[in-house]
Amino acid sequence: MGLGRKMLTGGAVVLCTGLAYVVWDIAKKRKSHTHTYRSLLDQYISFRVFSIVGRHMRRKLGHDCENVSAVQEEVLLQRLREHADTEYGRKYRFADVTSREDYRSLHPLTRYEHYREYVDRMIEGEEMVLTAFKPIVFGTTSGTSGKYSIIPMGQKQRVNFFLQGVTVALSCMLEGFPESDNLQKDLKIFHMPHFRESAAGIPIGPNSSSPANSQAMLNLYSTPKPGFDIMSEREALYVHLLFALKDRNLGIIEANFSFRVHTALVMMEACWQQLVTDIEKGCVDPNLDIQDGTRAELDKLMKPDPGRAQELREEFQKGFEEIVKRVWPFLGLILATDTGSFDLYRQKLKSHYCKGVPMYSPIYGATEGLVGVNIWPNDEERHYVLCPRSMVYEVIPVDRSDEDQPDTLWLEQAQLGGVYELVITNAGGLYRYRFGDVVKVVGFYHKCPVIQFMYRQGQMLNVRGEKTSEDMFYQALKSAKTSWADADLHVVDYCCAESVLVEEGQANPLPHYVVFLELQNGVKGQERQYAQQLEDCLRKTAYMYDRCRTQGSIGPLVVHVMPEGCFSEYRQHLLSNTMAGSNQLKVPRVMRRKTDVDFMMDRLKE
């Protein structure tokens, strides 16, 4: 009995000490005043647990990257065994595969059309067709840079994305930005996507991060839960901003892509007076199209705050340069993918709204699954280590990408400085799948390639076999922007098209590039000057383009200066005419649909 009492007493002491530490640790951290005791504890426990898991997963990633070849073969054989009894697995003799070499010899390289019939049957409710598991969602790609695809996703994939991607990125964030280890809420810019259902009752729609698949995390965000029920993008974004501005202690701004952050801050600049009025009066703008029940719940959470309103009014009246740090003085980080074509928005944020605020692009992901993680959060260059347990990777040297069945290299065979098309075998029924991303190997993490995203294959201008990539064009545009900046001329947004998609009547009979530019302080009538400056820069960046121009097989590019707000309208056009949800929407830098080009040309006539 005495021993039992001592054990109980000792346990009580340990428990009390632990609780005392938790209370002390919570008390010393900066907190958002909108926290309840429950949400405060939720955030504290979530960060502690995710941090511990993240450190473990980082160690595991390091071990896997030391043993890339063995891990890739292990993952491949495990997936083939899992799906060997499906119709697809029997057709391609998964049971006979004992090595990666067997797999490569028995299964062709594929694109989405190879799977369309199988996926259509799964949507109709058939089982054991392509995957042994029943999908939890059929994820739709955005379709903004080409035809959309529908990708089955299982519960295991979602869990692995979280463990191998999200927790690792969180661990890196806390290490790289220790001030983010607080109890401040995040402004999370996303809203509820629209889904339809398959015949089997499985959702079909965007598979990117959204309130629908983040229910357990909503307490961590500045927007209250009723705000995530708003389906219209403009109203949802306004409510996100309203509740974020109420919180002076906001810690992070987070979105899937950097352009979403930029769009939100543009709206804040346009609507600041109404936002301040709402905070001052303690109600949500009555002119917003919000359902009555949702509005009533939001209004209950609004209390008049004239002090905060006046503080905001004074800062907004000073202008919007560096506004993020002025209205949220304790904000420490912006989390968003800002590579590739999103770099434009990153540069705009850094030079204007978000001066002095670090940005971290944590994850390289796709509808098909997790591709890579950026474990160097403080680096200005965005590099990702490929995750050996997420996908089985092959690479195709980019100069052989035009071939239907080119020879591939395994992940560990990639060379430093090499530019490759990525080929993946994922956990959701895609085998040796060419999903269109082109990357450059910039280093190695142990024995695993570290890559820089370059461009999407569909995002390439090619009127005479010159193959001007999205990245080449963007580098030329950045060079042209340098000279334009001297004249206080700034690129708001842009896209391009091949002249064949433009209505007849062009003055230039040779095939050429058509560039649609929205410019801040742009001058109508100066299009030829802008075009010449951009042309000069592109000829320095793209050798084959320069050669074709010298030979006279390609005509000079044409620039159209678009009216203010054109690209905001274009995003709405894309949302209405593609499968993209606003959380995953990407403005295509190279237009492939004539309807998109017509949209732009029509704006010029207004």
Coordinates of C-alpha atoms in Angstrom, one line a residue:
M1 CA 0.0 0.0 0.0
G2 CA 2.8 2.4 0.9
L3 CA 4.5 1.7 -2.5
G4 CA 1.2 2.3 -4.3
R5 CA 0.7 5.6 -2.5
K6 CA 4.2 6.7 -3.4
M7 CA 3.6 5.8 -7.0
L8 CA 0.3 7.7 -7.1
T9 CA 2.0 10.7 -5.3
G10 CA 4.9 10.6 -7.8
G11 CA 2.5 10.4 -10.7
A12 CA 0.5 13.3 -9.4
V13 CA 3.7 15.4 -9.0
V14 CA 4.7 14.6 -12.6
L15 CA 1.2 15.5 -13.9
C16 CA 1.1 18.7 -11.9
T17 CA 4.6 19.7 -13.1
G18 CA 3.6 19.0 -16.7
L19 CA 0.4 21.0 -16.4
A20 CA 2.3 23.8 -14.8
Y21 CA 4.8 23.8 -17.6
V22 CA 2.0 23.9 -20.2
V23 CA 0.3 26.8 -18.5
W24 CA 3.7 28.7 -18.2
D25 CA 4.6 28.0 -21.8
I26 CA 1.2 29.1 -23.1
A27 CA 1.3 32.2 -20.9
K28 CA 4.7 33.4 -22.3
K29 CA 3.7 33.1 -26.0
R30 CA 2.1 35.8 -28.1
K31 CA -1.6 35.0 -28.6
S32 CA -4.4 36.2 -30.8
H33 CA -7.1 37.8 -28.6
T34 CA -9.8 36.0 -30.6
H35 CA -8.8 32.7 -29.2
T36 CA -11.1 30.8 -26.8
Y37 CA -9.5 28.6 -24.1
R38 CA -10.4 25.6 -26.3
S39 CA -8.9 27.0 -29.5
L40 CA -5.8 28.2 -27.6
L41 CA -5.2 24.7 -26.2
D42 CA -6.0 23.1 -29.6
Q43 CA -3.4 25.2 -31.3
Y44 CA -0.8 24.6 -28.6
I45 CA -1.3 20.8 -28.6
S46 CA -1.4 20.7 -32.5
F47 CA 1.9 22.5 -32.8
R48 CA 3.6 20.4 -30.2
V49 CA 2.3 17.1 -31.8
F50 CA 3.0 18.2 -35.4
S51 CA 6.4 19.5 -34.4
I52 CA 7.4 16.1 -32.8
V53 CA 6.0 14.2 -35.8
G54 CA 7.6 16.6 -38.2
R55 CA 11.1 16.1 -36.7
H56 CA 10.6 12.3 -36.8
M57 CA 9.5 12.5 -40.5
R58 CA 12.5 14.8 -41.3
R59 CA 14.9 12.2 -39.9
K60 CA 13.1 9.5 -41.9
L61 CA 13.3 11.6 -45.0
G62 CA 17.1 12.0 -44.5
H63 CA 17.4 8.2 -44.1
D64 CA 15.4 7.6 -47.2
C65 CA 17.5 10.1 -49.2
E66 CA 20.6 8.2 -48.2
N67 CA 19.1 5.0 -49.6
V68 CA 17.1 6.3 -52.6
S69 CA 17.5 3.3 -54.9
A70 CA 16.4 0.7 -52.3
V71 CA 13.5 2.9 -51.0
Q72 CA 12.2 3.6 -54.5
E73 CA 12.2 -0.2 -55.3
E74 CA 10.5 -1.0 -52.0
V75 CA 7.8 1.6 -52.5
L76 CA 7.2 0.4 -56.1
L77 CA 6.9 -3.3 -55.3
Q78 CA 4.6 -2.5 -52.3
R79 CA 2.2 -0.5 -54.6
L80 CA 2.2 -3.1 -57.3
R81 CA 1.4 -5.9 -54.8
E82 CA -1.4 -3.8 -53.4
H83 CA -3.1 -3.4 -56.8
A84 CA -2.0 -6.7 -58.4
D85 CA -5.6 -8.2 -58.3
T86 CA -7.2 -5.2 -60.0
E87 CA -8.2 -5.5 -63.6
Y88 CA -5.4 -3.1 -64.5
G89 CA -2.8 -5.0 -62.4
R90 CA -3.7 -8.3 -64.1
K91 CA -3.4 -6.7 -67.5
Y92 CA 0.1 -5.4 -66.8
R93 CA 1.2 -8.4 -64.9
F94 CA 2.0 -6.6 -61.6
A95 CA 2.4 -10.0 -59.9
D96 CA 5.3 -10.8 -62.1
V97 CA 7.3 -7.7 -61.3
T98 CA 10.2 -8.2 -59.0
S99 CA 12.3 -5.1 -59.7
R100 CA 12.2 -1.7 -61.1
E101 CA 13.8 -3.0 -64.3
D102 CA 10.9 -5.5 -64.7
Y103 CA 8.4 -2.8 -64.2
R104 CA 10.0 -0.5 -66.8
S105 CA 10.1 -3.3 -69.4
L106 CA 6.5 -4.4 -68.8
H107 CA 4.7 -1.1 -68.5
P108 CA 4.7 1.8 -71.0
L109 CA 5.1 5.5 -70.2
T110 CA 1.6 6.9 -70.0
R111 CA -0.5 10.1 -70.2
Y112 CA -3.9 10.8 -68.9
E113 CA -5.8 9.4 -71.9
H114 CA -4.4 6.0 -71.0
Y115 CA -6.5 6.1 -67.8
R116 CA -9.6 7.9 -68.8
E117 CA -11.8 4.8 -69.5
Y118 CA -10.7 3.2 -66.2
V119 CA -11.4 6.4 -64.2
D120 CA -14.8 6.8 -65.9
R121 CA -15.7 3.3 -64.8
M122 CA -14.6 4.0 -61.2
I123 CA -16.8 7.1 -61.2
E124 CA -19.7 4.9 -62.3
G125 CA -19.1 2.8 -59.2
E126 CA -17.1 -0.2 -60.5
E127 CA -14.5 -1.5 -58.0
M128 CA -11.1 -3.2 -58.5
V129 CA -10.6 -1.6 -61.8
L130 CA -7.6 0.6 -61.4
T131 CA -7.1 0.6 -57.6
A132 CA -7.7 -1.9 -54.9
F133 CA -9.0 0.9 -52.6
K134 CA -12.2 2.9 -52.9
P135 CA -11.3 6.5 -53.5
I136 CA -12.3 9.2 -50.9
V137 CA -12.3 11.8 -53.7
F138 CA -11.8 12.1 -57.4
G139 CA -9.5 15.1 -57.6
T140 CA -9.9 17.3 -60.7
T141 CA -6.9 19.1 -62.1
S142 CA -7.5 22.8 -62.8
G143 CA -7.5 22.4 -66.6
T144 CA -6.3 26.0 -67.0
S145 CA -3.2 25.0 -68.9
G146 CA -4.8 22.2 -71.0
K147 CA -7.5 19.5 -70.7
Y148 CA -8.5 18.7 -67.1
S149 CA -7.9 15.2 -65.6
I150 CA -9.7 13.3 -62.8
I151 CA -7.4 11.6 -60.4
P152 CA -8.5 9.0 -57.8
M153 CA -7.2 9.6 -54.3
G154 CA -7.3 7.2 -51.3
Q155 CA -7.2 8.0 -47.6
K156 CA -3.6 6.6 -47.4
Q157 CA -2.5 9.2 -49.9
R158 CA -4.0 12.1 -47.9
V159 CA -2.4 10.9 -44.7
N160 CA 1.0 10.5 -46.4
F161 CA 0.8 13.9 -47.9
F162 CA 0.2 15.3 -44.4
L163 CA 2.9 13.3 -42.7
Q164 CA 5.6 13.4 -45.4
G165 CA 4.8 17.0 -46.6
V166 CA 2.9 19.2 -44.1
T167 CA 4.5 18.0 -40.9
V168 CA 8.0 18.2 -42.4
A169 CA 7.4 21.7 -43.7
L170 CA 6.0 22.7 -40.3
S171 CA 9.1 21.4 -38.6
C172 CA 11.3 23.3 -41.0
M173 CA 9.2 26.5 -40.5
L174 CA 9.5 26.4 -36.8
E175 CA 13.3 25.9 -37.1
G176 CA 13.8 28.5 -39.7
F177 CA 11.4 31.1 -38.2
P178 CA 11.3 30.4 -34.5
E179 CA 9.1 33.4 -33.9
S180 CA 6.3 31.5 -35.6
D181 CA 6.2 29.2 -32.6
N182 CA 3.5 31.2 -30.9
L183 CA -0.3 31.1 -30.5
Q184 CA -1.2 33.7 -33.0
K185 CA -3.9 32.8 -35.6
D186 CA -3.3 32.5 -39.3
L187 CA -5.1 34.3 -42.1
K188 CA -5.8 31.2 -44.3
I189 CA -7.0 32.3 -47.7
F190 CA -9.2 29.5 -49.0
H191 CA -12.9 28.8 -49.3
M192 CA -15.3 25.9 -49.8
P193 CA -15.1 24.4 -53.3
H194 CA -18.0 23.1 -55.3
F195 CA -18.2 19.3 -55.6
R196 CA -20.4 17.0 -57.6
E197 CA -20.9 13.3 -56.7
S198 CA -20.0 10.1 -58.5
A199 CA -22.6 7.4 -58.9
A200 CA -21.1 5.8 -55.8
G201 CA -21.4 9.0 -53.8
I202 CA -17.8 9.9 -54.0
P203 CA -17.0 13.7 -54.3
I204 CA -15.6 14.9 -57.6
G205 CA -13.8 18.2 -57.4
P206 CA -10.6 20.1 -56.5
N207 CA -8.3 18.2 -54.2
S208 CA -6.3 21.1 -53.0
S209 CA -6.3 22.4 -49.5
S210 CA -9.8 23.7 -48.6
P211 CA -12.1 24.0 -45.6
A212 CA -13.7 20.7 -46.6
N213 CA -10.5 18.7 -46.0
S214 CA -9.1 20.9 -43.2
Q215 CA -11.9 20.7 -40.6
A216 CA -9.6 19.8 -37.7
M217 CA -7.5 22.9 -38.4
L218 CA -10.1 25.6 -38.7
N219 CA -9.7 26.7 -35.0
L220 CA -6.2 27.9 -36.0
Y221 CA -7.4 30.4 -38.5
S222 CA -8.6 34.0 -37.9
T223 CA -11.8 33.4 -40.0
P224 CA -14.5 31.9 -37.8
K225 CA -16.1 28.6 -38.9
P226 CA -19.3 30.2 -40.4
G227 CA -17.0 32.2 -42.7
F228 CA -15.8 29.0 -44.4
D229 CA -19.4 28.2 -45.3
I230 CA -19.5 31.1 -47.8
M231 CA -19.4 29.7 -51.3
S232 CA -18.9 32.9 -53.4
E233 CA -15.2 33.9 -53.7
R234 CA -15.5 37.6 -53.3
E235 CA -17.7 37.5 -50.1
A236 CA -15.5 34.8 -48.6
L237 CA -12.3 36.8 -49.3
Y238 CA -13.9 39.9 -47.7
V239 CA -14.8 38.0 -44.6
H240 CA -11.3 36.5 -44.4
L241 CA -9.9 40.0 -44.5
L242 CA -12.4 41.5 -42.0
F243 CA -11.7 39.0 -39.2
A244 CA -8.0 39.1 -39.9
L245 CA -7.9 42.9 -39.6
K246 CA -9.7 42.6 -36.3
D247 CA -6.7 40.6 -34.9
R248 CA -3.7 42.9 -34.4
N249 CA -1.7 39.8 -33.3
L250 CA -2.1 37.9 -36.6
G251 CA 0.9 35.6 -37.1
I252 CA 0.9 34.2 -40.6
I253 CA -0.8 34.7 -44.0
E254 CA -1.2 31.4 -45.7
A255 CA -2.6 30.4 -49.1
N256 CA -2.1 27.7 -51.7
F257 CA -0.4 30.1 -54.1
S258 CA 1.1 33.6 -53.9
F259 CA -1.3 35.1 -56.3
R260 CA -4.1 34.4 -53.8
V261 CA -2.2 36.5 -51.2
H262 CA -1.8 39.3 -53.7
T263 CA -5.4 39.2 -54.7
A264 CA -6.5 39.4 -51.1
L265 CA -4.3 42.4 -50.4
V266 CA -5.5 44.1 -53.6
M267 CA -9.0 43.7 -52.3
M268 CA -8.0 45.1 -48.9
E269 CA -6.6 48.2 -50.6
A270 CA -9.8 48.6 -52.7
C271 CA -12.2 47.9 -49.7
W272 CA -10.4 49.3 -46.7
Q273 CA -12.9 52.0 -45.9
Q274 CA -15.8 49.5 -45.7
L275 CA -13.6 47.0 -43.7
V276 CA -12.7 49.7 -41.2
T277 CA -16.4 50.8 -40.9
D278 CA -17.5 47.2 -40.3
I279 CA -14.8 46.9 -37.5
E280 CA -15.9 50.2 -36.0
K281 CA -19.6 49.3 -36.0
G282 CA -19.2 45.6 -35.2
C283 CA -21.2 44.2 -38.1
V284 CA -20.5 42.6 -41.5
D285 CA -21.2 44.8 -44.6
P286 CA -24.9 44.5 -45.3
N287 CA -24.4 44.7 -49.0
L288 CA -22.5 41.4 -49.2
D289 CA -24.4 38.5 -50.7
I290 CA -24.2 36.2 -47.7
Q291 CA -26.9 33.7 -46.5
D292 CA -29.0 35.1 -43.6
G293 CA -28.0 32.2 -41.2
T294 CA -24.3 32.6 -41.9
R295 CA -24.5 36.4 -41.6
A296 CA -26.3 36.1 -38.3
E297 CA -23.6 33.8 -36.9
L298 CA -20.8 36.2 -38.2
D299 CA -22.5 39.3 -36.7
K300 CA -22.7 37.6 -33.3
L301 CA -18.9 37.4 -33.4
M302 CA -18.5 41.0 -34.3
K303 CA -18.2 43.6 -31.5
P304 CA -17.7 47.3 -32.1
D305 CA -13.9 48.1 -31.9
P306 CA -13.5 51.8 -32.6
G307 CA -9.9 51.8 -31.3
R308 CA -8.7 49.1 -33.7
A309 CA -10.7 50.8 -36.5
Q310 CA -9.0 54.1 -35.9
E311 CA -5.5 52.4 -35.8
L312 CA -6.3 50.8 -39.2
R313 CA -7.7 54.0 -40.7
E314 CA -4.5 55.9 -39.9
E315 CA -2.3 53.2 -41.4
F316 CA -4.4 52.9 -44.6
Q317 CA -4.4 56.6 -45.1
K318 CA -0.6 56.6 -45.2
G319 CA -0.7 54.4 -48.3
F320 CA -0.2 50.7 -49.0
E321 CA 3.5 50.2 -49.3
E322 CA 4.6 47.9 -46.5
I323 CA 1.0 47.8 -45.3
V324 CA 1.2 44.2 -44.0
K325 CA 3.8 45.0 -41.4
R326 CA 1.9 48.1 -40.4
V327 CA -1.6 46.7 -39.8
W328 CA -0.2 43.4 -38.4
P329 CA 3.0 44.4 -36.6
F330 CA 3.7 40.9 -35.2
L331 CA 3.1 39.0 -38.4
G332 CA 6.2 36.9 -39.1
L333 CA 5.7 34.9 -42.3
I334 CA 3.8 34.4 -45.5
L335 CA 3.3 30.7 -46.5
A336 CA 2.4 30.1 -50.2
T337 CA 3.8 28.4 -53.3
D338 CA 5.6 31.1 -55.2
T339 CA 7.7 29.2 -57.8
G340 CA 7.4 29.2 -61.6
S341 CA 4.7 31.6 -62.9
F342 CA 3.8 32.5 -59.3
D343 CA 7.2 34.2 -58.9
L344 CA 5.7 37.3 -60.5
Y345 CA 3.3 37.7 -57.5
R346 CA 6.1 36.9 -55.0
Q347 CA 8.1 39.8 -56.4
K348 CA 5.1 42.2 -56.3
L349 CA 4.4 41.3 -52.7
K350 CA 8.0 41.7 -51.6
S351 CA 8.4 45.1 -53.3
H352 CA 5.1 46.6 -52.1
Y353 CA 2.5 45.2 -49.7
C354 CA 4.8 42.8 -47.8
K355 CA 8.1 44.5 -47.6
G356 CA 10.2 43.1 -44.8
V357 CA 8.0 40.0 -44.3
P358 CA 9.7 36.6 -45.1
M359 CA 8.1 34.2 -47.5
Y360 CA 8.3 30.4 -47.4
S361 CA 7.2 28.2 -50.3
P362 CA 7.0 24.9 -48.4
I363 CA 5.6 22.2 -50.6
Y364 CA 5.7 21.1 -54.3
G365 CA 2.5 19.3 -54.7
A366 CA -0.1 18.4 -57.4
T367 CA -3.5 16.7 -57.7
E368 CA -1.5 13.5 -58.2
G369 CA 0.1 13.8 -54.8
L370 CA 3.1 15.1 -52.9
V371 CA 6.2 15.7 -55.1
G372 CA 8.7 17.5 -53.0
V373 CA 9.4 19.5 -49.8
N374 CA 11.4 22.7 -49.4
I375 CA 13.5 22.0 -46.2
W376 CA 15.5 25.2 -46.6
P377 CA 12.9 27.8 -45.6
N378 CA 15.3 30.8 -45.3
D379 CA 16.8 30.3 -48.8
E380 CA 15.7 32.9 -51.4
E381 CA 15.9 30.3 -54.2
R382 CA 13.0 27.8 -54.0
H383 CA 14.4 24.3 -54.1
Y384 CA 12.6 21.0 -53.2
V385 CA 13.9 17.6 -52.3
L386 CA 11.9 14.9 -54.0
C387 CA 10.2 12.6 -51.5
P388 CA 11.2 9.0 -52.1
R389 CA 8.3 7.5 -50.3
S390 CA 5.6 9.6 -51.9
M391 CA 6.2 8.8 -55.6
V392 CA 8.3 6.4 -57.6
Y393 CA 10.2 8.8 -59.9
E394 CA 11.8 8.5 -63.4
V395 CA 13.2 11.3 -65.4
I396 CA 13.4 12.0 -69.1
P397 CA 16.1 14.4 -70.4
V398 CA 14.0 17.3 -71.7
D399 CA 15.5 17.1 -75.2
R400 CA 13.9 13.7 -75.6
S401 CA 10.5 14.8 -74.3
D402 CA 9.0 14.8 -77.8
E403 CA 9.4 11.0 -78.1
D404 CA 6.4 8.8 -77.2
Q405 CA 8.4 6.2 -75.3
P406 CA 11.9 7.6 -74.6
D407 CA 14.4 5.8 -72.3
T408 CA 14.1 7.0 -68.7
L409 CA 16.6 7.4 -65.9
W410 CA 15.9 6.4 -62.3
L411 CA 15.8 9.1 -59.7
E412 CA 19.4 8.5 -58.4
Q413 CA 20.7 8.6 -62.0
A414 CA 19.7 12.2 -62.5
Q415 CA 22.7 14.5 -63.1
L416 CA 23.5 17.9 -61.5
G417 CA 22.4 20.7 -63.8
G418 CA 20.2 18.3 -65.9
V419 CA 16.7 19.5 -67.0
Y420 CA 14.2 16.7 -67.0
E421 CA 10.6 15.9 -67.5
L422 CA 9.3 14.2 -64.3
V423 CA 7.6 10.8 -64.6
I424 CA 5.7 9.4 -61.5
T425 CA 4.1 6.3 -60.2
N426 CA 1.8 7.4 -57.4
A427 CA -0.3 5.6 -54.8
G428 CA -3.5 6.3 -56.7
G429 CA -3.3 4.2 -59.8
L430 CA -1.1 6.3 -62.1
Y431 CA 1.9 4.2 -63.4
R432 CA 4.9 5.7 -65.2
Y433 CA 2.7 8.8 -65.7
R434 CA 3.9 11.9 -67.6
F435 CA 2.1 14.7 -65.8
G436 CA 3.9 17.5 -67.6
D437 CA 6.3 19.1 -65.1
V438 CA 9.8 20.0 -66.1
V439 CA 12.5 20.5 -63.4
K440 CA 16.2 21.2 -63.0
V441 CA 18.5 19.3 -60.7
V442 CA 20.3 21.9 -58.6
G443 CA 21.9 19.7 -56.0
F444 CA 21.5 16.6 -53.9
Y445 CA 20.2 16.0 -50.4
H446 CA 22.4 13.0 -49.5
K447 CA 21.8 10.9 -52.6
C448 CA 18.4 12.3 -53.6
P449 CA 18.0 15.1 -56.2
V450 CA 17.1 18.6 -55.1
I451 CA 15.1 20.3 -57.9
Q452 CA 13.9 23.6 -59.0
F453 CA 10.6 23.8 -60.8
M454 CA 11.0 25.1 -64.3
Y455 CA 7.7 25.0 -66.2
R456 CA 4.7 22.9 -67.4
Q457 CA 5.2 21.3 -70.7
G458 CA 1.8 22.6 -72.0
Q459 CA 3.0 26.1 -71.2
M460 CA 5.3 26.4 -74.1
L461 CA 5.2 28.8 -77.2
N462 CA 6.0 26.8 -80.3
V463 CA 5.1 28.2 -83.7
R464 CA 8.1 27.0 -85.7
G465 CA 9.6 24.3 -83.5
E466 CA 11.5 26.9 -81.4
K467 CA 10.0 25.7 -78.1
T468 CA 10.1 28.8 -76.0
S469 CA 9.3 27.7 -72.5
E470 CA 7.3 29.5 -69.9
D471 CA 10.4 30.1 -67.9
M472 CA 12.3 31.5 -70.8
F473 CA 9.5 34.0 -71.5
Y474 CA 9.3 35.0 -67.9
Q475 CA 13.0 35.6 -67.6
A476 CA 12.8 37.9 -70.6
L477 CA 9.8 39.7 -69.1
K478 CA 11.8 40.2 -65.9
S479 CA 14.6 41.8 -67.9
A480 CA 12.2 44.1 -69.7
K481 CA 10.6 45.0 -66.4
T482 CA 13.9 46.4 -65.2
S483 CA 13.9 49.1 -67.9
W484 CA 10.2 49.7 -67.5
A485 CA 10.6 50.2 -63.7
D486 CA 12.7 53.3 -64.5
A487 CA 9.5 54.8 -66.0
D488 CA 7.4 53.7 -63.0
L489 CA 5.9 51.0 -65.2
H490 CA 5.0 47.7 -63.4
V491 CA 3.6 44.4 -64.6
V492 CA 0.3 43.6 -63.0
D493 CA -0.2 40.3 -64.9
Y494 CA 0.4 38.7 -68.3
C495 CA -0.3 35.8 -70.6
C496 CA 0.7 34.9 -74.1
A497 CA -0.8 33.0 -77.1
E498 CA 0.3 31.8 -80.5
S499 CA -1.0 33.9 -83.3
V500 CA -2.9 31.0 -84.9
L501 CA -5.5 31.4 -82.1
V502 CA -6.1 35.1 -82.9
E503 CA -8.8 36.1 -85.4
E504 CA -7.7 36.8 -88.9
G505 CA -6.8 40.4 -89.7
Q506 CA -3.4 40.5 -87.9
A507 CA -1.1 42.9 -89.6
N508 CA 1.7 40.4 -89.3
P509 CA 1.3 37.4 -91.7
L510 CA 4.1 35.3 -90.1
P511 CA 3.4 33.2 -87.1
H512 CA 4.3 35.1 -83.9
Y513 CA 3.6 35.5 -80.2
V514 CA 0.7 37.6 -78.9
V515 CA 1.3 39.0 -75.4
F516 CA -1.5 40.4 -73.2
L517 CA -0.1 42.7 -70.5
E518 CA -1.8 44.5 -67.8
L519 CA 0.5 47.3 -66.7
Q520 CA 0.4 49.7 -63.8
N521 CA 0.9 53.2 -65.3
G522 CA 0.9 51.7 -68.8
V523 CA 0.3 54.1 -71.7
K524 CA -2.0 53.2 -74.6
G525 CA -0.2 53.8 -77.9
Q526 CA 3.2 52.6 -76.5
E527 CA 2.6 49.0 -77.3
R528 CA 5.2 48.9 -80.1
Q529 CA 7.9 50.3 -77.7
Y530 CA 7.0 47.7 -75.0
A531 CA 7.0 45.0 -77.7
Q532 CA 10.4 45.9 -79.0
Q533 CA 11.9 46.0 -75.5
L534 CA 10.4 42.6 -74.7
E535 CA 11.5 41.2 -78.1
D536 CA 15.1 42.3 -77.5
C537 CA 15.1 40.6 -74.1
L538 CA 13.5 37.4 -75.4
R539 CA 16.0 37.0 -78.2
K540 CA 18.8 37.1 -75.6
T541 CA 17.0 34.5 -73.4
A542 CA 15.7 32.0 -76.1
Y543 CA 18.3 31.0 -78.6
M544 CA 16.0 29.1 -81.0
Y545 CA 13.5 32.0 -81.0
D546 CA 16.3 34.4 -81.9
R547 CA 17.5 32.1 -84.7
C548 CA 14.0 31.8 -86.1
R549 CA 13.6 35.6 -86.0
T550 CA 16.9 36.0 -87.8
Q551 CA 15.9 33.6 -90.5
G552 CA 12.5 35.4 -90.8
S553 CA 10.4 32.3 -90.1
I554 CA 8.8 34.0 -87.0
G555 CA 7.4 37.5 -87.0
P556 CA 7.9 40.1 -84.2
L557 CA 5.8 39.6 -81.1
V558 CA 2.8 41.8 -80.6
V559 CA 1.9 43.4 -77.2
H560 CA -1.6 44.4 -76.2
V561 CA -2.0 46.6 -73.1
M562 CA -5.1 45.4 -71.3
P563 CA -7.5 47.5 -69.4
E564 CA -7.2 47.7 -65.6
G565 CA -8.9 44.8 -63.9
C566 CA -8.8 42.6 -67.0
F567 CA -7.0 39.7 -65.3
S568 CA -9.4 39.7 -62.4
E569 CA -12.2 39.3 -64.9
Y570 CA -10.1 36.6 -66.6
R571 CA -9.8 34.6 -63.4
Q572 CA -13.6 34.7 -63.1
H573 CA -13.9 33.5 -66.7
L574 CA -11.6 30.6 -65.9
L575 CA -13.6 29.6 -62.8
S576 CA -16.8 29.6 -64.9
N577 CA -15.3 27.7 -67.9
T578 CA -12.9 25.2 -66.4
M579 CA -12.9 22.5 -63.7
A580 CA -10.7 24.7 -61.5
G581 CA -11.7 25.7 -58.0
S582 CA -10.5 29.1 -56.7
N583 CA -8.2 27.3 -54.2
Q584 CA -6.3 25.6 -57.1
L585 CA -6.8 28.2 -60.0
K586 CA -3.6 29.0 -62.0
V587 CA -3.7 31.7 -64.7
P588 CA -2.2 30.0 -67.7
R589 CA 0.8 31.9 -69.0
V590 CA 0.3 30.3 -72.5
M591 CA -3.3 30.2 -73.6
R592 CA -4.3 27.0 -75.4
R593 CA -8.1 27.7 -75.8
K594 CA -9.4 30.1 -78.5
T595 CA -12.2 31.1 -76.1
D596 CA -9.6 32.5 -73.7
V597 CA -7.9 34.4 -76.5
D598 CA -11.2 35.7 -77.6
F599 CA -12.0 36.8 -74.1
M600 CA -8.8 39.0 -74.1
M601 CA -9.4 40.3 -77.6
D602 CA -13.0 41.3 -76.7
R603 CA -11.6 43.3 -73.7
L604 CA -9.6 45.4 -76.1
K605 CA -12.7 46.4 -78.0
E606 CA -14.5 47.8 -74.9

